[in-house]
XYZ file of C-alpha atoms in Angstrom:
516
model
C 30.087 8.632 2.561
C 31.225 12.113 1.562
C 30.469 15.126 3.757
C 28.084 16.574 1.133
C 25.972 13.389 1.207
C 25.854 13.409 4.998
C 24.694 17.043 4.947
C 21.824 16.225 2.575
C 20.693 13.326 4.780
C 20.908 15.487 7.902
C 18.852 18.161 6.123
C 16.187 15.538 5.406
C 15.939 14.577 9.084
C 15.918 18.219 10.201
C 12.999 18.968 7.860
C 11.175 15.792 8.879
C 11.361 16.373 12.595
C 10.782 20.103 12.252
C 7.456 19.325 10.574
C 6.657 16.576 13.085
C 7.368 18.773 16.119
C 5.255 21.595 14.683
C 2.313 19.233 14.243
C 2.793 17.429 17.567
C 2.590 20.739 19.455
C -1.083 20.925 18.455
C -3.124 19.194 21.132
C -5.024 16.083 20.073
C -8.280 16.557 21.992
C -10.349 13.741 20.473
C -9.603 10.268 19.165
C -10.891 11.395 15.750
C -8.223 14.112 15.687
C -5.512 11.579 16.569
C -6.578 8.738 14.266
C -8.118 10.727 11.351
C -6.597 14.229 11.732
C -10.062 15.576 12.565
C -11.276 14.715 9.036
C -9.625 17.911 7.811
C -7.027 16.664 5.304
C -7.100 18.593 1.970
C -6.863 16.701 -1.314
C -3.225 17.689 -1.955
C -2.070 16.135 1.334
C -4.228 13.050 0.658
C -2.467 12.692 -2.709
C 1.108 13.095 -1.443
C 0.482 10.917 1.625
C -0.955 8.127 -0.532
C 2.062 8.333 -2.824
C 4.611 8.360 0.003
C 2.919 5.578 1.995
C 2.672 3.382 -1.089
C 6.421 3.657 -1.537
C 8.712 1.531 0.596
C 12.179 0.053 0.725
C 10.730 -3.132 -0.801
C 9.338 -1.104 -3.711
C 12.740 0.380 -4.566
C 14.682 -2.856 -4.241
C 11.997 -5.305 -5.400
C 10.793 -3.328 -8.434
C 14.354 -2.540 -9.572
C 15.190 -6.226 -9.127
C 12.258 -7.298 -11.295
C 13.304 -4.722 -13.904
C 16.807 -6.196 -13.883
C 15.550 -9.776 -14.268
C 12.354 -9.403 -16.315
C 12.041 -5.878 -17.711
C 8.942 -3.696 -17.741
C 6.391 -6.472 -17.100
C 6.255 -5.986 -13.313
C 5.301 -2.341 -13.839
C 1.831 -3.843 -14.356
C 1.511 -3.690 -10.555
C 1.510 0.112 -10.795
C -0.803 0.338 -13.807
C -3.352 -2.193 -12.558
C -3.353 -0.225 -9.294
C -4.690 2.792 -11.227
C -7.673 0.705 -12.370
C -8.263 -0.300 -8.748
C -8.118 3.358 -7.658
C -10.865 4.109 -10.205
C -13.001 1.376 -8.582
C -12.283 2.956 -5.187
C -13.377 6.471 -6.154
C -16.520 5.370 -8.022
C -17.985 2.822 -5.587
C -16.182 2.383 -2.277
C -14.881 5.794 -1.230
C -18.264 7.597 -1.263
C -19.686 4.942 1.074
C -16.737 5.182 3.462
C -16.711 8.977 3.734
C -20.452 9.581 3.614
C -20.939 7.148 6.519
C -17.988 8.685 8.430
C -16.299 5.323 8.829
C -13.175 5.384 11.032
C -11.756 1.962 10.113
C -12.392 -0.203 7.070
C -13.557 -3.163 9.221
C -16.321 -0.850 10.497
C -17.875 -1.115 7.021
C -18.028 -4.896 7.448
C -19.707 -4.459 10.842
C -22.422 -2.233 9.406
C -22.858 -4.402 6.319
C -22.595 -7.929 7.799
C -22.141 -7.877 11.581
C -19.637 -7.485 14.411
C -17.874 -10.826 13.903
C -16.953 -9.939 10.314
C -15.362 -6.735 11.599
C -13.365 -8.457 14.330
C -11.963 -11.180 12.078
C -10.826 -8.720 9.398
C -9.240 -6.381 11.980
C -7.258 -9.234 13.501
C -6.060 -10.419 10.067
C -4.905 -6.901 9.106
C -3.153 -6.240 12.430
C -1.232 -9.501 12.096
C -0.196 -8.653 8.523
C 1.023 -5.171 9.497
C 2.820 -6.357 12.639
C 4.293 -9.658 11.423
C 4.796 -9.046 7.695
C 4.558 -5.424 6.544
C 6.627 -3.454 9.079
C 9.352 -6.098 9.664
C 9.835 -6.701 5.915
C 10.186 -2.998 5.102
C 12.669 -2.449 7.955
C 14.612 -5.592 7.045
C 15.091 -4.929 3.335
C 15.672 -1.213 3.882
C 18.452 -1.863 6.378
C 20.162 -4.230 3.916
C 20.376 -1.597 1.179
C 21.434 1.188 3.526
C 24.030 -1.119 5.026
C 25.451 -1.749 1.527
C 25.767 1.927 0.584
C 26.738 3.431 3.972
C 28.876 0.641 5.499
C 26.801 0.882 8.687
C 25.557 -2.259 10.449
C 22.046 -3.211 9.189
C 20.758 -3.893 12.711
C 21.778 -0.421 13.872
C 20.060 1.095 10.833
C 16.675 -0.542 11.244
C 16.639 -0.013 15.013
C 17.389 3.707 14.697
C 15.018 4.322 11.773
C 12.301 2.184 13.344
C 12.457 4.069 16.627
C 12.597 7.489 14.943
C 9.595 6.643 12.766
C 7.700 5.275 15.744
C 8.463 8.400 17.780
C 6.757 10.982 15.579
C 3.995 8.629 14.390
C 3.027 7.643 17.942
C 3.260 11.210 19.248
C 1.460 13.043 16.435
C -1.050 10.570 14.985
C -2.320 10.813 11.412
C -1.794 14.577 11.152
C 1.954 14.168 11.792
C 2.010 11.328 9.262
C 0.392 13.245 6.379
C 2.463 16.397 6.894
C 5.667 14.362 7.084
C 4.565 12.484 3.953
C 4.178 15.771 2.063
C 7.865 16.519 2.553
C 8.913 12.898 2.049
C 7.026 12.691 -1.248
C 9.192 15.522 -2.573
C 12.409 13.706 -1.637
C 11.100 10.456 -3.152
C 10.137 12.101 -6.459
C 13.336 14.113 -6.883
C 15.739 11.399 -5.718
C 13.931 8.551 -7.446
C 13.497 10.272 -10.808
C 17.095 11.509 -10.709
C 18.459 7.958 -10.462
C 16.051 6.728 -13.138
C 17.086 9.294 -15.731
C 20.756 9.281 -14.680
C 20.935 5.519 -15.226
C 19.222 5.879 -18.614
C 21.747 8.565 -19.578
C 24.615 6.265 -18.529
C 23.294 3.559 -20.867
C 23.160 6.013 -23.764
C 19.455 6.794 -23.940
C 16.242 4.919 -24.661
C 17.287 3.786 -28.151
C 20.512 2.296 -26.802
C 18.625 0.544 -23.992
C 16.267 -0.964 -26.610
C 19.213 -2.183 -28.628
C 21.012 -3.855 -25.707
C 18.099 -5.644 -24.000
C 15.829 -8.419 -25.338
C 12.548 -7.336 -26.892
C 10.597 -9.044 -24.085
C 12.038 -6.533 -21.598
C 9.787 -3.867 -23.152
C 6.567 -5.893 -23.258
C 3.989 -5.501 -20.486
C 1.774 -8.300 -21.823
C 3.596 -11.633 -21.916
C 2.812 -15.309 -22.367
C 2.795 -18.310 -20.034
C 6.601 -18.551 -19.935
C 6.784 -15.200 -18.118
C 7.006 -14.759 -14.326
C 3.917 -12.570 -14.735
C 1.847 -14.058 -17.602
C -0.960 -11.950 -19.063
C -3.858 -13.879 -17.368
C -2.578 -12.648 -13.991
C -3.397 -9.092 -15.149
C -7.060 -10.110 -15.122
C -6.991 -12.385 -12.053
C -4.416 -12.182 -9.246
C -3.188 -8.610 -9.756
C -6.681 -7.051 -9.614
C -7.452 -9.009 -6.423
C -4.273 -7.761 -4.734
C -4.785 -4.253 -6.128
C -8.410 -3.982 -5.021
C -7.444 -5.084 -1.527
C -4.467 -2.750 -1.310
C -6.232 0.312 -2.761
C -9.826 -0.365 -1.745
C -9.932 -2.158 1.604
C -6.507 -1.630 3.216
C -6.502 0.565 6.338
C -2.810 1.420 5.946
C -3.395 3.102 2.584
C -6.917 4.460 3.047
C -6.604 5.960 6.524
C -5.479 9.287 5.041
C -8.402 9.149 2.591
C -10.832 8.512 5.462
C -9.509 11.752 6.993
C -10.318 13.825 3.872
C -12.448 16.949 4.258
C -15.145 15.846 1.802
C -15.993 13.011 -0.561
C -14.870 15.100 -3.533
C -11.512 15.968 -1.914
C -10.977 12.315 -1.037
C -11.652 11.388 -4.649
C -9.300 14.067 -5.981
C -6.532 12.943 -3.610
C -6.930 9.283 -4.579
C -6.957 10.068 -8.310
C -3.959 12.365 -7.884
C -2.189 9.439 -6.247
C -3.207 7.369 -9.275
C -1.618 9.874 -11.649
C 1.587 9.842 -9.585
C 1.681 6.037 -10.028
C 2.881 6.678 -13.585
C 6.126 8.135 -12.189
C 6.984 4.868 -10.432
C 8.140 2.749 -13.417
C 10.750 5.408 -14.388
C 11.800 5.624 -10.711
C 11.801 1.912 -9.892
C 11.750 -0.418 -12.917
C 13.827 1.657 -15.357
C 16.915 1.754 -13.090
C 16.801 -2.038 -12.852
C 16.615 -2.382 -16.641
C 19.565 -0.010 -17.031
C 21.525 -1.961 -14.410
C 21.008 -5.105 -16.518
C 23.052 -3.359 -19.229
C 25.554 -1.547 -17.015
C 26.187 -4.318 -14.465
C 25.261 -7.722 -15.948
C 25.870 -10.831 -13.890
C 24.996 -9.483 -10.447
C 24.726 -12.173 -7.789
C 21.088 -11.214 -7.170
C 18.683 -8.953 -9.124
C 17.862 -7.231 -5.820
C 21.402 -5.812 -5.824
C 20.595 -3.663 -8.882
C 19.453 -0.581 -6.958
C 22.244 -0.502 -4.334
C 24.813 -1.132 -7.097
C 23.582 1.887 -9.057
C 23.711 4.080 -5.949
C 27.233 2.947 -5.085
C 28.841 3.222 -8.504
C 26.904 5.760 -10.521
C 25.542 8.521 -8.288
C 27.963 11.448 -7.707
C 28.759 13.029 -4.355
C 25.876 15.155 -3.044
C 23.300 13.449 -5.204
C 24.053 10.152 -3.467
C 22.807 11.731 -0.243
C 19.639 12.836 -2.055
C 18.948 9.326 -3.394
C 19.605 7.758 0.020
C 17.302 10.350 1.621
C 14.605 9.419 -0.927
C 15.013 5.758 -0.021
C 14.869 6.509 3.719
C 11.777 8.682 3.137
C 10.025 5.824 1.322
C 10.957 3.381 4.062
C 9.829 5.621 6.933
C 6.579 6.760 5.294
C 5.516 3.154 4.682
C 6.343 2.080 8.241
C 4.532 5.090 9.728
C 1.418 4.282 7.674
C 1.341 0.651 8.803
C 2.063 1.589 12.415
C -0.649 4.246 12.607
C -3.207 1.967 10.966
C -2.472 -1.049 13.153
C -2.871 0.974 16.364
C -6.100 2.503 14.988
C -7.535 -0.938 14.214
C -6.684 -2.249 17.669
C -8.160 0.694 19.576
C -11.279 1.195 17.442
C -12.146 -2.374 16.445
C -10.798 -4.533 19.277
C -10.410 -2.597 22.529
C -13.395 -0.244 22.328
C -15.737 -3.009 21.185
C -14.537 -6.079 23.081
C -12.682 -4.815 26.170
C -13.803 -1.335 27.285
C -16.502 0.490 25.329
C -16.460 3.449 27.766
C -12.891 4.481 27.045
C -12.550 8.282 26.987
C -10.888 10.092 24.072
C -7.842 10.892 26.199
C -7.440 7.251 27.203
C -8.020 6.087 23.599
C -5.217 8.354 22.382
C -2.911 7.132 25.157
C -3.764 3.514 24.347
C -3.054 4.125 20.657
C 0.416 5.403 21.564
C 1.114 2.406 23.821
C 0.001 -0.042 21.125
C 2.170 1.782 18.578
C 5.203 1.410 20.847
C 4.527 -2.323 21.335
C 4.097 -2.821 17.590
C 7.329 -1.092 16.615
C 9.260 -2.959 19.328
C 7.846 -6.296 18.150
C 8.507 -5.454 14.486
C 12.156 -4.668 15.282
C 12.571 -8.069 16.949
C 10.966 -9.847 13.983
C 13.018 -7.872 11.433
C 16.183 -8.944 13.246
C 15.217 -12.619 12.734
C 13.802 -12.255 9.209
C 15.551 -14.210 6.455
C 13.570 -14.809 3.244
C 14.601 -15.596 -0.307
C 12.401 -12.865 -1.809
C 10.944 -10.135 0.371
C 8.735 -9.055 -2.523
C 7.061 -12.477 -2.799
C 6.931 -12.693 1.017
C 4.902 -9.452 1.100
C 2.541 -10.451 -1.710
C 1.796 -13.792 -0.059
C 1.159 -12.056 3.252
C -1.239 -9.624 1.555
C -3.052 -12.488 -0.147
C -4.442 -13.918 3.095
C -6.350 -10.679 3.650
C -6.977 -9.838 -0.015
C -8.844 -12.971 -1.091
C -11.834 -12.697 1.296
C -11.765 -8.886 1.651
C -12.324 -8.098 -2.029
C -15.339 -10.427 -2.073
C -16.839 -8.982 1.123
C -16.329 -5.287 0.387
C -17.329 -5.179 -3.283
C -19.823 -8.024 -3.071
C -21.507 -6.341 -0.126
C -22.342 -3.347 -2.330
C -23.845 -5.257 -5.227
C -25.582 -8.258 -3.564
C -27.880 -7.382 -0.670
C -28.683 -11.047 0.092
C -25.172 -11.682 1.492
C -25.154 -12.144 5.260
C -22.832 -12.714 8.227
C -22.666 -16.493 7.726
C -21.588 -15.898 4.133
C -18.953 -13.418 5.306
C -17.476 -15.834 7.840
C -17.508 -18.623 5.243
C -15.611 -16.325 2.855
C -12.830 -15.964 5.428
C -12.602 -19.721 5.862
C -12.724 -20.379 2.113
C -10.198 -17.699 1.143
C -7.658 -18.236 3.912
C -8.069 -22.030 3.748
C -7.477 -22.088 -0.005
C -4.377 -19.877 0.354
C -2.968 -22.171 3.047
C -3.824 -25.323 1.092
C -2.055 -24.124 -2.060
C 0.915 -23.015 0.041
C 1.231 -26.553 1.456
C 0.955 -27.986 -2.067
C 3.699 -25.649 -3.334
C 5.992 -26.725 -0.499
C 5.422 -30.450 -1.075
C 5.041 -30.740 -4.844
C 7.807 -32.360 -6.896
C 8.217 -32.882 -10.669
C 6.251 -33.461 -12.790
C 3.867 -31.422 -10.610
C 4.280 -27.659 -10.993
C 3.936 -25.111 -8.146
C 1.062 -22.630 -8.455
C 2.146 -19.117 -9.464
C 1.583 -16.812 -6.406
C -0.579 -14.493 -8.517
C -2.810 -17.379 -9.591
C -2.829 -18.589 -5.976
C -4.553 -15.438 -4.700
C -7.040 -15.589 -7.587
C -8.006 -19.170 -6.686
C -8.327 -18.132 -3.040
C -10.616 -15.226 -4.017
C -12.745 -17.624 -6.091
C -12.995 -20.008 -3.108
C -14.030 -17.094 -0.881
C -16.633 -15.986 -3.451
C -18.198 -19.446 -3.739
C -18.286 -19.925 0.052
C -19.773 -16.426 0.541
C -22.500 -17.058 -2.063
C -23.415 -20.612 -0.977
C -23.561 -19.957 2.783
C -25.487 -16.723 2.307
C -28.143 -18.634 0.336
C -28.283 -21.504 2.832
C -28.837 -19.248 5.843
C -31.529 -16.653 6.678
C -31.595 -13.260 4.978
C -29.629 -10.531 6.763
C -31.571 -8.602 9.385
C -31.609 -4.861 9.890
C -28.208 -3.632 11.081
C -27.911 -1.752 14.365
C -26.325 1.096 12.430
C -27.164 0.633 8.733
C -25.071 2.187 5.975
C -26.496 5.420 4.612
C -26.792 5.566 0.839
C -24.619 8.201 -0.834
C -26.219 10.553 -3.341
C -23.953 12.286 -5.836
C -23.891 16.062 -5.783
C -24.096 17.879 -9.149
C -20.598 18.341 -10.578
C -21.492 21.927 -11.430
C -21.102 22.783 -7.723
C -17.315 22.291 -8.029
C -14.712 24.367 -9.935
C -13.763 22.790 -13.264
C -10.381 21.459 -12.085
C -11.937 19.983 -8.930
C -14.377 17.752 -10.789
C -13.206 14.206 -10.149
C -14.373 12.692 -13.494
C -11.829 14.910 -15.281
C -9.031 13.445 -13.161
C -10.421 9.945 -13.731
C -10.378 10.597 -17.485
C -6.694 11.623 -17.265
C -5.927 8.313 -15.514
C -7.732 6.351 -18.237
C -5.918 8.210 -21.041
C -2.542 7.564 -19.394
C -3.409 3.862 -19.078
C -4.392 3.596 -22.742
C -1.222 5.362 -23.894
C 0.975 3.261 -21.598
C -0.386 -0.073 -22.764
C -0.229 1.103 -26.386
C 3.493 1.753 -25.985
C 4.356 -1.364 -23.942
C 1.850 -3.859 -25.359
């Protein structure tokens, strides 16, 4: 790498750790300050932290790879996510913030019972520790190894330990402030490569002329890797879990100052989702024209960085990639340690833990998690990291969407129904996975995005049947308090969340009109 690129990358790390050290110097006196930044996060930091945490090394490589192989269709993940964010801000978020919930499983405790909370916490911790963090470190080290000629193991060990250091030391406040800076690098570096690759092709008209028409269609038939029925089935299930019930994403929203600021931050994150297809999918589509015949579609993004980005800007793009990788790992790490301390240790092992000891325990758990994730990443070898992640998410998504949303709208649901939903959803996922491994022609494997939809349906049926067959739920020890909307007139015009929601809806309509 040229000296100019190295300087840009060094500047990124100097800024990152300068921010982290500044935040860490503030004493964390209570566990709420460590895990939720004292519930003082303004909407702008909620927005940028959501955006940065959502990004990851798998997003850059996986989305560009799908753009290379299939075109715009996989951008549906980003657009369906905006619909799920609207569901979050209208129904779920007010309940979470008004009841001052610390972890998402706490909602299940207060709605169904303690066992529902414990099971969901354990599932999420396993996904973060065994799937999320190792996969992001693994795929990120592969790309950085390609473009820097450094050994992948050295890369993920160094970046994993650096990320763990400031996340463990500073808690959520260090995470959101670091994310603010990282979001800037991601936007500038990501958009630069997107538009630079389009310019290299010759512009949008030239790209249209050189790629098949299907590359520009977001709604495709059964022959597609992402047929249109999945937009109404599997993708919403995964999106509602990821954006509505996932501690890793929503922890910064739970730390928002008010319900309205949490809503504004989430909707701002939704608006930023529309920058991701130009940053992620478009470069892959351009690479299909510029570099046809790559050995793997996942090589599209590293190939563009190696051959098309000039000196100086290459450092910026690499810094953007590193920022996405680190912000995602820090989010998963902080959330996993929060879930363990709040939902497992304080409830099942030592309920009298002081705030100082809770903070110390959170740091110890964070260290164990990052060390374990590094060992797993070293051994990880999968054909498609993107599919590996989605399948990992599905085990949590199928029952969680039923329990969280269903718990709002059907008061008859009880703990037995909740536990049955776990068995039905996870069991169906595992059963289809076994079928896919064993099936041979003429039998056809189940599309992963139909698989999670079937699992959610199994969880829904089990939840409904077992709730009806068992006694009505009793009065919770700490019942959820109903949220009452404040008049919108109490907020300045530009801080009224329905206006931001309307902008999201308009952008969705325009997007699907263009790429129908």
